[in-house]
PDB file of N, CA and C in Angstrom:
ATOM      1  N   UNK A   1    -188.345 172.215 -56.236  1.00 69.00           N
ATOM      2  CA  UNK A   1    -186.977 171.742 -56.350  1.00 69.00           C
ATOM      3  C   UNK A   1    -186.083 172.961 -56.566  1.00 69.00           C
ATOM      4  N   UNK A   2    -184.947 172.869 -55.523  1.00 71.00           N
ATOM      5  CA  UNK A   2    -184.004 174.120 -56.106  1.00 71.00           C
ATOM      6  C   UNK A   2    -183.761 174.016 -57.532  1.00 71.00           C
ATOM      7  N   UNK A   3    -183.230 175.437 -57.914  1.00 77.00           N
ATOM      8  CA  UNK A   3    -182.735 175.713 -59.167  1.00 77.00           C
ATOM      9  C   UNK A   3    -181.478 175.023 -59.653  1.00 77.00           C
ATOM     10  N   UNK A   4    -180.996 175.019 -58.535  1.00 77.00           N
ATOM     11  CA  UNK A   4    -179.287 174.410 -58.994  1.00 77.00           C
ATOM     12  C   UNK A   4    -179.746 173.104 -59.240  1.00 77.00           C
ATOM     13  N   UNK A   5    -180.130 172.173 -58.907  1.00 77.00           N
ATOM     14  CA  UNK A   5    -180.573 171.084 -58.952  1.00 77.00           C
ATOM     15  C   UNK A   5    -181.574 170.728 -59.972  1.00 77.00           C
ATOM     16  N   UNK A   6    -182.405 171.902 -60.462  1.00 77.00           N
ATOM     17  CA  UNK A   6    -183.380 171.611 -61.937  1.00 77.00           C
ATOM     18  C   UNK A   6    -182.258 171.598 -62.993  1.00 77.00           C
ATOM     19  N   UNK A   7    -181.699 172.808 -62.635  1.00 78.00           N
ATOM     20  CA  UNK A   7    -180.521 172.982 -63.768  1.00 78.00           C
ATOM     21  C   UNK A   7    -179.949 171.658 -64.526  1.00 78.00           C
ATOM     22  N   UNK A   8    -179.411 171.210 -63.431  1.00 78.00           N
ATOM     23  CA  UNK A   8    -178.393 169.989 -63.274  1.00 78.00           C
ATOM     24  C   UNK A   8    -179.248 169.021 -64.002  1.00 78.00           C
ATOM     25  N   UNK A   9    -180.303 168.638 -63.857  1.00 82.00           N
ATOM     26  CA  UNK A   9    -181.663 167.748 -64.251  1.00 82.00           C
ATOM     27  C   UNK A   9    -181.662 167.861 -65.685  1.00 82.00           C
ATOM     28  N   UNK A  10    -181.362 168.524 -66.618  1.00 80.00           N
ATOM     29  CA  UNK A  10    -182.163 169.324 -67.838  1.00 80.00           C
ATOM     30  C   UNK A  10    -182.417 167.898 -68.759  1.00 80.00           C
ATOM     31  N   UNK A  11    -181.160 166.628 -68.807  1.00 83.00           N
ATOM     32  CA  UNK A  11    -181.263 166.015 -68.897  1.00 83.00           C
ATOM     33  C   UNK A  11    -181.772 164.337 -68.836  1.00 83.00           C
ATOM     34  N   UNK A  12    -182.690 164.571 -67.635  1.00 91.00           N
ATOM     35  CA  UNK A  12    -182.854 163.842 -67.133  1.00 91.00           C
ATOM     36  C   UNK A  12    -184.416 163.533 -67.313  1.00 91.00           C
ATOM     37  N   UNK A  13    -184.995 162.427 -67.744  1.00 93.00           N
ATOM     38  CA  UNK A  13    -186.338 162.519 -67.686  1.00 93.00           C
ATOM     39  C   UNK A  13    -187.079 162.092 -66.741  1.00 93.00           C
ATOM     40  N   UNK A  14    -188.565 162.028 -66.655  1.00 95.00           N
ATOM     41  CA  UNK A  14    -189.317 161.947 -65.277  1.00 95.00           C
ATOM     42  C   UNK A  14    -190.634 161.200 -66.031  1.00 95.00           C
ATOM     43  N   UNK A  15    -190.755 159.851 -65.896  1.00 97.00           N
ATOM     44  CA  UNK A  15    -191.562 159.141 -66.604  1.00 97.00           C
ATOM     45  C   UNK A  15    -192.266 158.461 -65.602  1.00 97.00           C
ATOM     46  N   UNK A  16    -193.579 158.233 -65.571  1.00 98.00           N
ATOM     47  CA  UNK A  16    -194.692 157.278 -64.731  1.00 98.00           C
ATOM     48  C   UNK A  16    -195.145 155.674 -65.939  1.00 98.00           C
ATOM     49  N   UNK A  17    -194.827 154.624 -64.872  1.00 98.00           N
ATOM     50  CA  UNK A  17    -195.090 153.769 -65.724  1.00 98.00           C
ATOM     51  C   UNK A  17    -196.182 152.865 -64.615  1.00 98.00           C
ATOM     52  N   UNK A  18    -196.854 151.773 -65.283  1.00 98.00           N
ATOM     53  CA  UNK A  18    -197.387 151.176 -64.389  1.00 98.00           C
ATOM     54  C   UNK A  18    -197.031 150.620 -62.978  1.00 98.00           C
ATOM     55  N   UNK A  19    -195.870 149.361 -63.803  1.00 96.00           N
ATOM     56  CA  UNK A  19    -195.132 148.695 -63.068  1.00 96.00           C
ATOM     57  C   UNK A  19    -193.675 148.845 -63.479  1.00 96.00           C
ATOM     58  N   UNK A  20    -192.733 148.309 -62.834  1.00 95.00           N
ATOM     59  CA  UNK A  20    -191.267 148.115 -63.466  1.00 95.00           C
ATOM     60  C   UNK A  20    -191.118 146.816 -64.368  1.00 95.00           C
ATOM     61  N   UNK A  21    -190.706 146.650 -65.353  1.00 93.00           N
ATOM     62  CA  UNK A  21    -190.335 145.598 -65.853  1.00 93.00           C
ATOM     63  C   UNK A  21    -189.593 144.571 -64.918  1.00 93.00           C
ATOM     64  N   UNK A  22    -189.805 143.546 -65.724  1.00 89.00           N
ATOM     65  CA  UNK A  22    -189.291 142.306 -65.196  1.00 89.00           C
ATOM     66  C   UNK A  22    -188.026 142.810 -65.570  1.00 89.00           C
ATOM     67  N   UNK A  23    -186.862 143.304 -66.287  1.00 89.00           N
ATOM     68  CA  UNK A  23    -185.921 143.782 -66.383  1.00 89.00           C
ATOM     69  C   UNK A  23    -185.255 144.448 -65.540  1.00 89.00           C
ATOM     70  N   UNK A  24    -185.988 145.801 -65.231  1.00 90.00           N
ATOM     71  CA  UNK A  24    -185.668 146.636 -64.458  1.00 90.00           C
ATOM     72  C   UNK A  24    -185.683 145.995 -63.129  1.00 90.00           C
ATOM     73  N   UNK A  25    -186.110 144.593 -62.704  1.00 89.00           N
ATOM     74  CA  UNK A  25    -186.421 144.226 -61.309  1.00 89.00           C
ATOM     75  C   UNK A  25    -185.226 143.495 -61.237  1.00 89.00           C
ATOM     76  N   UNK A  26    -184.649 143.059 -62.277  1.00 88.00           N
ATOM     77  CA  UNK A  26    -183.690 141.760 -62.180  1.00 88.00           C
ATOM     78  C   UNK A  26    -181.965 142.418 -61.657  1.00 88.00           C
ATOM     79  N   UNK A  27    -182.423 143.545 -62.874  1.00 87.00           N
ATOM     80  CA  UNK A  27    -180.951 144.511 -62.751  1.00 87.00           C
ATOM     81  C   UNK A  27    -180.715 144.879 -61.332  1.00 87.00           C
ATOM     82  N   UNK A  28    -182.200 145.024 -60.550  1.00 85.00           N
ATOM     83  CA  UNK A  28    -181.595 146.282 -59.554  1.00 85.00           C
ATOM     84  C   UNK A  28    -181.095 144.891 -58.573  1.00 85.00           C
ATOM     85  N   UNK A  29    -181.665 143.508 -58.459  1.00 87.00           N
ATOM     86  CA  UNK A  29    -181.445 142.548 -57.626  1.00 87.00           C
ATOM     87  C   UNK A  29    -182.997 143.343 -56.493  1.00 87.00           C
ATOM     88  N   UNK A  30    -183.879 143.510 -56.947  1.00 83.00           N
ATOM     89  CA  UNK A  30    -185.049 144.094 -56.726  1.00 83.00           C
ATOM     90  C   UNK A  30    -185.700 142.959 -55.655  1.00 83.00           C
ATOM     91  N   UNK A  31    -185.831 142.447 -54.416  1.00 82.00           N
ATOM     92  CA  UNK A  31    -186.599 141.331 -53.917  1.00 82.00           C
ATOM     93  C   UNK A  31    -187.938 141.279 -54.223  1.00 82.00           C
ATOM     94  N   UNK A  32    -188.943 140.737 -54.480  1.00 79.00           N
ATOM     95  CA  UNK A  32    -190.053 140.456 -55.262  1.00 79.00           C
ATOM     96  C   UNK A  32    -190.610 140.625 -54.343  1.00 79.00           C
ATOM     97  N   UNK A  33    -191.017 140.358 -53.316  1.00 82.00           N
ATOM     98  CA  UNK A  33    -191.864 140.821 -52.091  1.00 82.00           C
ATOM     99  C   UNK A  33    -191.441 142.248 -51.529  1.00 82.00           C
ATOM    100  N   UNK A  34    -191.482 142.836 -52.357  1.00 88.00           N
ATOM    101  CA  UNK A  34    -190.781 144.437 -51.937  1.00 88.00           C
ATOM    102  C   UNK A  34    -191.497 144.994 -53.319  1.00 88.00           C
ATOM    103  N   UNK A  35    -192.536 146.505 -52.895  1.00 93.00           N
ATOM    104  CA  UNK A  35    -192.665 146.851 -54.116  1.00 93.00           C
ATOM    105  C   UNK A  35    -192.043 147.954 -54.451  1.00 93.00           C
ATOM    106  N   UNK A  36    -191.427 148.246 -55.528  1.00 94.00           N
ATOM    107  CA  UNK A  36    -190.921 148.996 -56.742  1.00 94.00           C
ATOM    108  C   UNK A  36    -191.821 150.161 -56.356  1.00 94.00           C
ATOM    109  N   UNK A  37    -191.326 151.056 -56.021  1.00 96.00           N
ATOM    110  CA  UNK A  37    -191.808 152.660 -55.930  1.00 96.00           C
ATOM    111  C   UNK A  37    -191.098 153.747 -56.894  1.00 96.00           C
ATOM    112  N   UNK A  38    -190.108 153.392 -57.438  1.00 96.00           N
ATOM    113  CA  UNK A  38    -189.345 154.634 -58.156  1.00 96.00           C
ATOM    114  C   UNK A  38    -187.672 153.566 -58.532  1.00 96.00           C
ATOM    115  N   UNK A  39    -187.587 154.201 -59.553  1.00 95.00           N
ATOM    116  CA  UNK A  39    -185.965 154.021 -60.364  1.00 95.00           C
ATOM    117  C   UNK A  39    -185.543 154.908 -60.607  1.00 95.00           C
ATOM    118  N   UNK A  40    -184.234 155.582 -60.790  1.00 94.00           N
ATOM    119  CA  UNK A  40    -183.592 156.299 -61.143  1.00 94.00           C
ATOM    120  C   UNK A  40    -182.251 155.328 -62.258  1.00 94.00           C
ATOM    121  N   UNK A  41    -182.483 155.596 -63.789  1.00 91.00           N
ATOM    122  CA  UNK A  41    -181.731 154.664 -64.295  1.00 91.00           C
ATOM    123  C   UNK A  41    -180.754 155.622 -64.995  1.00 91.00           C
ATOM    124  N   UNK A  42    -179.426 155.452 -65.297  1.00 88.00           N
ATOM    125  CA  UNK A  42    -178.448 156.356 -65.627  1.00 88.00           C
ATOM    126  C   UNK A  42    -177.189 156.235 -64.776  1.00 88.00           C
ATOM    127  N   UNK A  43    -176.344 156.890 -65.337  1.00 81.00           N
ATOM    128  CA  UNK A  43    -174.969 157.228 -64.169  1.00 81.00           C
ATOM    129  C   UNK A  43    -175.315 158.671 -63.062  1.00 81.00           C
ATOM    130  N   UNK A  44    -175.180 158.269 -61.952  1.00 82.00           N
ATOM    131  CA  UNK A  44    -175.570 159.814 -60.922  1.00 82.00           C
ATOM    132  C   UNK A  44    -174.084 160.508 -61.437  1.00 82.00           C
ATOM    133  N   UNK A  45    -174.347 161.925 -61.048  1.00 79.00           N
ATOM    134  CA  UNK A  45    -173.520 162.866 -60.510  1.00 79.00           C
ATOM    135  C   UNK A  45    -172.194 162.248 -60.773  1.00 79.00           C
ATOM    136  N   UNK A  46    -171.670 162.467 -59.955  1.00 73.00           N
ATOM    137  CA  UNK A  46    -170.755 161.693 -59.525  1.00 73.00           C
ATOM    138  C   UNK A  46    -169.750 160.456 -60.495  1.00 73.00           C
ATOM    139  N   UNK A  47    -170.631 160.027 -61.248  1.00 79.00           N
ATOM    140  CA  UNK A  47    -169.827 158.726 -62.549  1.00 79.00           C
ATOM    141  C   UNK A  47    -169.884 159.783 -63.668  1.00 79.00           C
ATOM    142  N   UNK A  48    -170.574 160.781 -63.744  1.00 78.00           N
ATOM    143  CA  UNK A  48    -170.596 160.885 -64.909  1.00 78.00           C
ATOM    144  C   UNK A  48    -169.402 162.039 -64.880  1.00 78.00           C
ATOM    145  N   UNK A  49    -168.623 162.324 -66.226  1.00 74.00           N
ATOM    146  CA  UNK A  49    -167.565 162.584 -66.832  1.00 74.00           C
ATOM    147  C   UNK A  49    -167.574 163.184 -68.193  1.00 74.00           C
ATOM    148  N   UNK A  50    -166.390 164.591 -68.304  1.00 75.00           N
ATOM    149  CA  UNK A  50    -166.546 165.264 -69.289  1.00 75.00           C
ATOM    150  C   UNK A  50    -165.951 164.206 -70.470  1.00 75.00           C
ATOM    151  N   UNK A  51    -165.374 162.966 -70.077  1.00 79.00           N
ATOM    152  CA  UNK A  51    -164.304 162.595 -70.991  1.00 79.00           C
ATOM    153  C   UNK A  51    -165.232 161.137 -71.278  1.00 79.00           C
ATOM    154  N   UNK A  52    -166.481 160.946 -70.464  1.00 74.00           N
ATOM    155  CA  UNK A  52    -167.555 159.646 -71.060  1.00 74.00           C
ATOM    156  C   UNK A  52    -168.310 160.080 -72.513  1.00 74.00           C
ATOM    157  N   UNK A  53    -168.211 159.221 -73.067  1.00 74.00           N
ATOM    158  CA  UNK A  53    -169.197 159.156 -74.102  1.00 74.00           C
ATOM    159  C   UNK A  53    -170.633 159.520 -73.778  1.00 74.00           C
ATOM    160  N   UNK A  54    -171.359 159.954 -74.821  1.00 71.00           N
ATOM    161  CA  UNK A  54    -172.686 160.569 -74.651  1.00 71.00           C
ATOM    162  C   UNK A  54    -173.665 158.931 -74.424  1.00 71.00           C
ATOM    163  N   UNK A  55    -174.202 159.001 -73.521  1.00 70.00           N
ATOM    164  CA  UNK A  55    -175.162 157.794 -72.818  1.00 70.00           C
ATOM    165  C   UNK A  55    -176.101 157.833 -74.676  1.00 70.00           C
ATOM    166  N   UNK A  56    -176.602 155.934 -74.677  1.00 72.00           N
ATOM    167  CA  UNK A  56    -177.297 155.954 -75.404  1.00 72.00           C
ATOM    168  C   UNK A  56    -178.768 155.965 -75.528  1.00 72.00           C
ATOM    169  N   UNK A  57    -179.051 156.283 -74.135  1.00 78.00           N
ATOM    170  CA  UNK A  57    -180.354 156.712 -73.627  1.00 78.00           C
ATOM    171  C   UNK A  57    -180.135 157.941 -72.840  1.00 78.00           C
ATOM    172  N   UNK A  58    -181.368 158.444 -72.556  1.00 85.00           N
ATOM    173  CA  UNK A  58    -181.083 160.025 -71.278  1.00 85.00           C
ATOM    174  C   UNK A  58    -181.449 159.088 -70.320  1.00 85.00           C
ATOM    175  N   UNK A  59    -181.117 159.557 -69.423  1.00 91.00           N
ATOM    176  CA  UNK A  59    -181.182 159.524 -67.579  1.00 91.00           C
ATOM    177  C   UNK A  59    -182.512 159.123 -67.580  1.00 91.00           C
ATOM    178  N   UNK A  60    -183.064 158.338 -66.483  1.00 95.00           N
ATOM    179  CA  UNK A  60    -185.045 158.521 -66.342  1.00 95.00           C
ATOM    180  C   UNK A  60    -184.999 158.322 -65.248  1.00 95.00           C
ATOM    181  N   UNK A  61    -185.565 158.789 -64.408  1.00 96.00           N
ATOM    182  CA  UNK A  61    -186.442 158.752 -63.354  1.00 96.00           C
ATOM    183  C   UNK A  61    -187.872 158.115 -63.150  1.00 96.00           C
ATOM    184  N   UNK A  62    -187.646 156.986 -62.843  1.00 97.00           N
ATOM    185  CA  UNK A  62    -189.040 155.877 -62.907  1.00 97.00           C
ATOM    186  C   UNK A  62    -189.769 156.369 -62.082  1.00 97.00           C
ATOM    187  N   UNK A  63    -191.413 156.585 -62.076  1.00 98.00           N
ATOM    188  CA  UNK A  63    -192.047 156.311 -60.852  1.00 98.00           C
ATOM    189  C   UNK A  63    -193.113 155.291 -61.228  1.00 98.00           C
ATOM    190  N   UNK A  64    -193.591 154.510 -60.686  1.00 98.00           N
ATOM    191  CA  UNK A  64    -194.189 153.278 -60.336  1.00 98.00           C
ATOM    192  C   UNK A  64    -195.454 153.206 -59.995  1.00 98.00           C
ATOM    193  N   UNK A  65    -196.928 153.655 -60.998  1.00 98.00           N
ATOM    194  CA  UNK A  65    -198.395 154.126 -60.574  1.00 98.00           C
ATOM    195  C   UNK A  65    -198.680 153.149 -59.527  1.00 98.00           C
ATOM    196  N   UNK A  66    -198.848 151.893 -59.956  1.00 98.00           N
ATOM    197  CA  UNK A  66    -199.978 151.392 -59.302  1.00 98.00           C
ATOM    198  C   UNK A  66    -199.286 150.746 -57.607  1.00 98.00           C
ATOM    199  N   UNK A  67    -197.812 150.347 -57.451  1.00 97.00           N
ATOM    200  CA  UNK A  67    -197.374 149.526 -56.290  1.00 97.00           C
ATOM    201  C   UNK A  67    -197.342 151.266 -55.424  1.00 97.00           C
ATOM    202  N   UNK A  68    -197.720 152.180 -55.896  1.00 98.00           N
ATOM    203  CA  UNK A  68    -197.300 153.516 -54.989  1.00 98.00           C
ATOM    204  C   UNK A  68    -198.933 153.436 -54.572  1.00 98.00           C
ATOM    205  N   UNK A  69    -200.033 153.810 -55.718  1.00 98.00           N
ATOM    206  CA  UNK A  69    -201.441 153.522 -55.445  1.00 98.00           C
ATOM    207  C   UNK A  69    -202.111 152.648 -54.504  1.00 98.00           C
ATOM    208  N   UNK A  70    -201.290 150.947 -54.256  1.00 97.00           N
ATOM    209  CA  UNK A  70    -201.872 150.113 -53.888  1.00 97.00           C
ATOM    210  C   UNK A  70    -201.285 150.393 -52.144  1.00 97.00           C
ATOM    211  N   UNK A  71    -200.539 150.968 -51.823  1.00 96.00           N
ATOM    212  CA  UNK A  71    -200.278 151.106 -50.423  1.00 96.00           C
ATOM    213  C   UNK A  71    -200.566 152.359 -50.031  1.00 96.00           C
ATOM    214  N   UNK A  72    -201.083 152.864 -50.419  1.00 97.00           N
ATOM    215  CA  UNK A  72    -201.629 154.646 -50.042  1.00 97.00           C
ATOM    216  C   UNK A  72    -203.282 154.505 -50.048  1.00 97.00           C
ATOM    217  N   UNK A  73    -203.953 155.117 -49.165  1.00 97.00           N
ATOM    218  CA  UNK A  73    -204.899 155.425 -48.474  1.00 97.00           C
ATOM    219  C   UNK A  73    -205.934 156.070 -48.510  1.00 97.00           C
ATOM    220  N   UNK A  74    -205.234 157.238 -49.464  1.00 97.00           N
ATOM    221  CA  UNK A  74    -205.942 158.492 -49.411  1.00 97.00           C
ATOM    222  C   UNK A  74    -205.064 159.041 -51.160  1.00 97.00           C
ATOM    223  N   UNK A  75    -205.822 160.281 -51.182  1.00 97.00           N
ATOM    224  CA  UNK A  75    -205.433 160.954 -52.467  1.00 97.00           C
ATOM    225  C   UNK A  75    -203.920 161.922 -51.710  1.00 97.00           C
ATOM    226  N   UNK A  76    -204.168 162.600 -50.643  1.00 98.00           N
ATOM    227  CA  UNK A  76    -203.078 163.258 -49.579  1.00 98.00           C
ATOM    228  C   UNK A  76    -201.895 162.087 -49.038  1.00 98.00           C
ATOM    229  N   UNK A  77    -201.765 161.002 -49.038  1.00 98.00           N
ATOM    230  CA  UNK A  77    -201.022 159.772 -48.841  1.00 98.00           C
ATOM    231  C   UNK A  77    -199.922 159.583 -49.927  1.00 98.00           C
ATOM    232  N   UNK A  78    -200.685 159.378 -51.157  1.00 98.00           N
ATOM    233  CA  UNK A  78    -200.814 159.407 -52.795  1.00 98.00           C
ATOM    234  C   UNK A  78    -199.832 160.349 -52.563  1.00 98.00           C
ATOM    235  N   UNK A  79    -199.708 161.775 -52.989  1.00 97.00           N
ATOM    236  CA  UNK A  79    -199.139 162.647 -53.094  1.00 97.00           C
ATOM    237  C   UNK A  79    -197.875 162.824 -52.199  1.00 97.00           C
ATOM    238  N   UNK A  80    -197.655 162.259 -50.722  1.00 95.00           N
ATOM    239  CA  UNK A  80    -196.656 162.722 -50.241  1.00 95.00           C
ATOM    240  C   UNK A  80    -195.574 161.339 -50.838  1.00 95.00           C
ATOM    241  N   UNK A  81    -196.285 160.363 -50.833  1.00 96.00           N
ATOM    242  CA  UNK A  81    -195.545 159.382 -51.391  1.00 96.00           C
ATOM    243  C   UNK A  81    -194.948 159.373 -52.289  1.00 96.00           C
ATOM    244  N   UNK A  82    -195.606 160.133 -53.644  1.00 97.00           N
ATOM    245  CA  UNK A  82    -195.051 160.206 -55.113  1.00 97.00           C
ATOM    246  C   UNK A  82    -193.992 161.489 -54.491  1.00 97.00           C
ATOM    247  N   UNK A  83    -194.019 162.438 -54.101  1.00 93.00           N
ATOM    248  CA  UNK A  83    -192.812 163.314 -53.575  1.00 93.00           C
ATOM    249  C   UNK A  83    -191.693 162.727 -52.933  1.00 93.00           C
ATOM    250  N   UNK A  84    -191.895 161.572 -52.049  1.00 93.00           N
ATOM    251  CA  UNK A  84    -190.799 160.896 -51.363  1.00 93.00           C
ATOM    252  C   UNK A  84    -189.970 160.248 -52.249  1.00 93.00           C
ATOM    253  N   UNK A  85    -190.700 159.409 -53.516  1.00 95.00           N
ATOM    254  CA  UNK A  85    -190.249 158.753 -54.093  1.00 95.00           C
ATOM    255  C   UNK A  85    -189.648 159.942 -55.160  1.00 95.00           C
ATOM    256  N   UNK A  86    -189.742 160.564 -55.581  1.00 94.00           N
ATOM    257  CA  UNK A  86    -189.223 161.745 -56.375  1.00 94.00           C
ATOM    258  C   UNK A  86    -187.980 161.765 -55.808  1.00 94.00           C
ATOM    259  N   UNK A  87    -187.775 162.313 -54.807  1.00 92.00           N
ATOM    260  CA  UNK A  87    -187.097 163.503 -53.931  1.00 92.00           C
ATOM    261  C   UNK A  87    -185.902 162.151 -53.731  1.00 92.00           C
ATOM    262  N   UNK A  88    -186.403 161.044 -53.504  1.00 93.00           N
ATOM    263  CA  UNK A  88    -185.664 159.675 -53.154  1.00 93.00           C
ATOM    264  C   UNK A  88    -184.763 159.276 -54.792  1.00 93.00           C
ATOM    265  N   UNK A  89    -184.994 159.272 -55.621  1.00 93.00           N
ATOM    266  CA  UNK A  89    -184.566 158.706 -57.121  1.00 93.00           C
ATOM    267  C   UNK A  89    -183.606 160.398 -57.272  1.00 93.00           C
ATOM    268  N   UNK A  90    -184.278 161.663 -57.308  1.00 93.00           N
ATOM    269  CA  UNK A  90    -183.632 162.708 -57.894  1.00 93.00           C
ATOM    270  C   UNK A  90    -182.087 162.522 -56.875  1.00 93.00           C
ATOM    271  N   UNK A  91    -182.545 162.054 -55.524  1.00 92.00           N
ATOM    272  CA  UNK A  91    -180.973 161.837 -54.802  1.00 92.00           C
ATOM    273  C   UNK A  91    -179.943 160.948 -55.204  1.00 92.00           C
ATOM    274  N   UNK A  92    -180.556 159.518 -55.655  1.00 91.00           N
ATOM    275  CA  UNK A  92    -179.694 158.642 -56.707  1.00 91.00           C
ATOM    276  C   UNK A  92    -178.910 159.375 -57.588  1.00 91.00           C
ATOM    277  N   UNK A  93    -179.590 160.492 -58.827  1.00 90.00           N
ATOM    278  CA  UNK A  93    -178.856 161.209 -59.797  1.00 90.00           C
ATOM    279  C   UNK A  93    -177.574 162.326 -58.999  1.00 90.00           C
ATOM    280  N   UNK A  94    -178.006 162.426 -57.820  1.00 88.00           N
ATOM    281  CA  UNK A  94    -177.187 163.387 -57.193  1.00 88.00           C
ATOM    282  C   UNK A  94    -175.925 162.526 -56.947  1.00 88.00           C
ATOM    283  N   UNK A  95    -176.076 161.360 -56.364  1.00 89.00           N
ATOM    284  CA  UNK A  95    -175.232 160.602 -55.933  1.00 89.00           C
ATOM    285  C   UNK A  95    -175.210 160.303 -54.541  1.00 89.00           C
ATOM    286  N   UNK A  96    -176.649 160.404 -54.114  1.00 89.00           N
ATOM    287  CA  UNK A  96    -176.717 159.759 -52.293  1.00 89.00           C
ATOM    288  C   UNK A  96    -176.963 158.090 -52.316  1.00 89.00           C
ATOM    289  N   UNK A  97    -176.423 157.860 -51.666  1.00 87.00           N
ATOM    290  CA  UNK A  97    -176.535 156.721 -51.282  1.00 87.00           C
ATOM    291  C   UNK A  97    -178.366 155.850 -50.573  1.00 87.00           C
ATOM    292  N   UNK A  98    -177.817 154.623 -50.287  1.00 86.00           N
ATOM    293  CA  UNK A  98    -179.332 154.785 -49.602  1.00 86.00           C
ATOM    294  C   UNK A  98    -178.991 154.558 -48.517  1.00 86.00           C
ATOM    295  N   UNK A  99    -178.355 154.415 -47.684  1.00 89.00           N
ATOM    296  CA  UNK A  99    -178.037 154.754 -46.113  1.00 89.00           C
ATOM    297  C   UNK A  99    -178.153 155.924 -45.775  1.00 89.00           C
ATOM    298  N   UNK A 100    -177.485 157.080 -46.413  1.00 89.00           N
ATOM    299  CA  UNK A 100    -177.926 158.470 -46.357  1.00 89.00           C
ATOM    300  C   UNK A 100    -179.009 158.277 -46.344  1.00 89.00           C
ATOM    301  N   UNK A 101    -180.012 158.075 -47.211  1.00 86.00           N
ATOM    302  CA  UNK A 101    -180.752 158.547 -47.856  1.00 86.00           C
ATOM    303  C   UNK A 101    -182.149 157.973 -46.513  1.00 86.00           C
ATOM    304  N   UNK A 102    -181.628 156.918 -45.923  1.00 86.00           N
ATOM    305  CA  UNK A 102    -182.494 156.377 -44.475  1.00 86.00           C
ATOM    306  C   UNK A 102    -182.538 157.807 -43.461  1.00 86.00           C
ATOM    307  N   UNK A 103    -180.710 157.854 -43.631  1.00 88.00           N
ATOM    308  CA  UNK A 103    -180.688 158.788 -42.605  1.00 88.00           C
ATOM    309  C   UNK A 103    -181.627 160.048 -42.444  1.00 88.00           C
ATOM    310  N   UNK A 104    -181.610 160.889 -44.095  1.00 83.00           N
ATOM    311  CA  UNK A 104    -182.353 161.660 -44.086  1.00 83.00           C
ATOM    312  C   UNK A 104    -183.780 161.335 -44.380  1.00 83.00           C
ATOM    313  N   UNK A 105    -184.112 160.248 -43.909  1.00 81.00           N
ATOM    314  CA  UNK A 105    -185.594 160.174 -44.007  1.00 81.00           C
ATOM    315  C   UNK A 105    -186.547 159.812 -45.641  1.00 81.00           C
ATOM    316  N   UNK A 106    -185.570 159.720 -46.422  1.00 77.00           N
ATOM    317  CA  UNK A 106    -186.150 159.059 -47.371  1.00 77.00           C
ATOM    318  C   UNK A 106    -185.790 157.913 -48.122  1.00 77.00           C
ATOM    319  N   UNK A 107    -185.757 156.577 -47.178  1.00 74.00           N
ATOM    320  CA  UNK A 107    -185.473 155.436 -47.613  1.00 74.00           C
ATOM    321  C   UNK A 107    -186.642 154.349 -48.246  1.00 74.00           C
TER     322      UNK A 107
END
């Protein structure tokens, strides 16, 4: 990951959980026959403000063990996937969209 972009991160955490909560599925309007690969929960880039109050949680970056596990193939599958999904959530904090985010290939 570039530097400018770790920088920017310092705050931000990077947590592996099993699944997403039933919470986290409801908020995003998540379709249930769709699996949960990664969250990015927080304000991106972009909302956030010198003049907002300090968040009462840090930033997280969800990734999702087992619905990433259960459609991957291989241990090399595994891995490019958990990067997509990385590279896909760290763009949320940036402030890409997910149409961009098709465009450039990680939707």
């Amino acid at each position: 990951m570039p530097a400018e972009i770790r920088d920017r991160m310092e705050n931000v955490l990077l947590t592996v959980r099993k699944r997403p909560t039933r919470e986290m599925l409801e908020e995003m309007r998540h379709p249930r026959d769709e699996p949960l690969l990664g969250l990015y929960w927080g304000a991106s880039l972009p909302e956030q403000s010198f003049f907002s109050p300090p968040p009462l949680h840090p930033d997280t970056i969800y990734v999702f063990q087992e619905p990433l596990e259960e459609m991957c193939e291989s241990i090399e599958e595994l891995e490019r996937e958990i990067e997509i999904t990385v590279v896909h959530e760290v763009a949320h904090f940036l402030g890409i969209d997910e149409g961009r985010l098709e465009e450039l290939g990680y939707g």
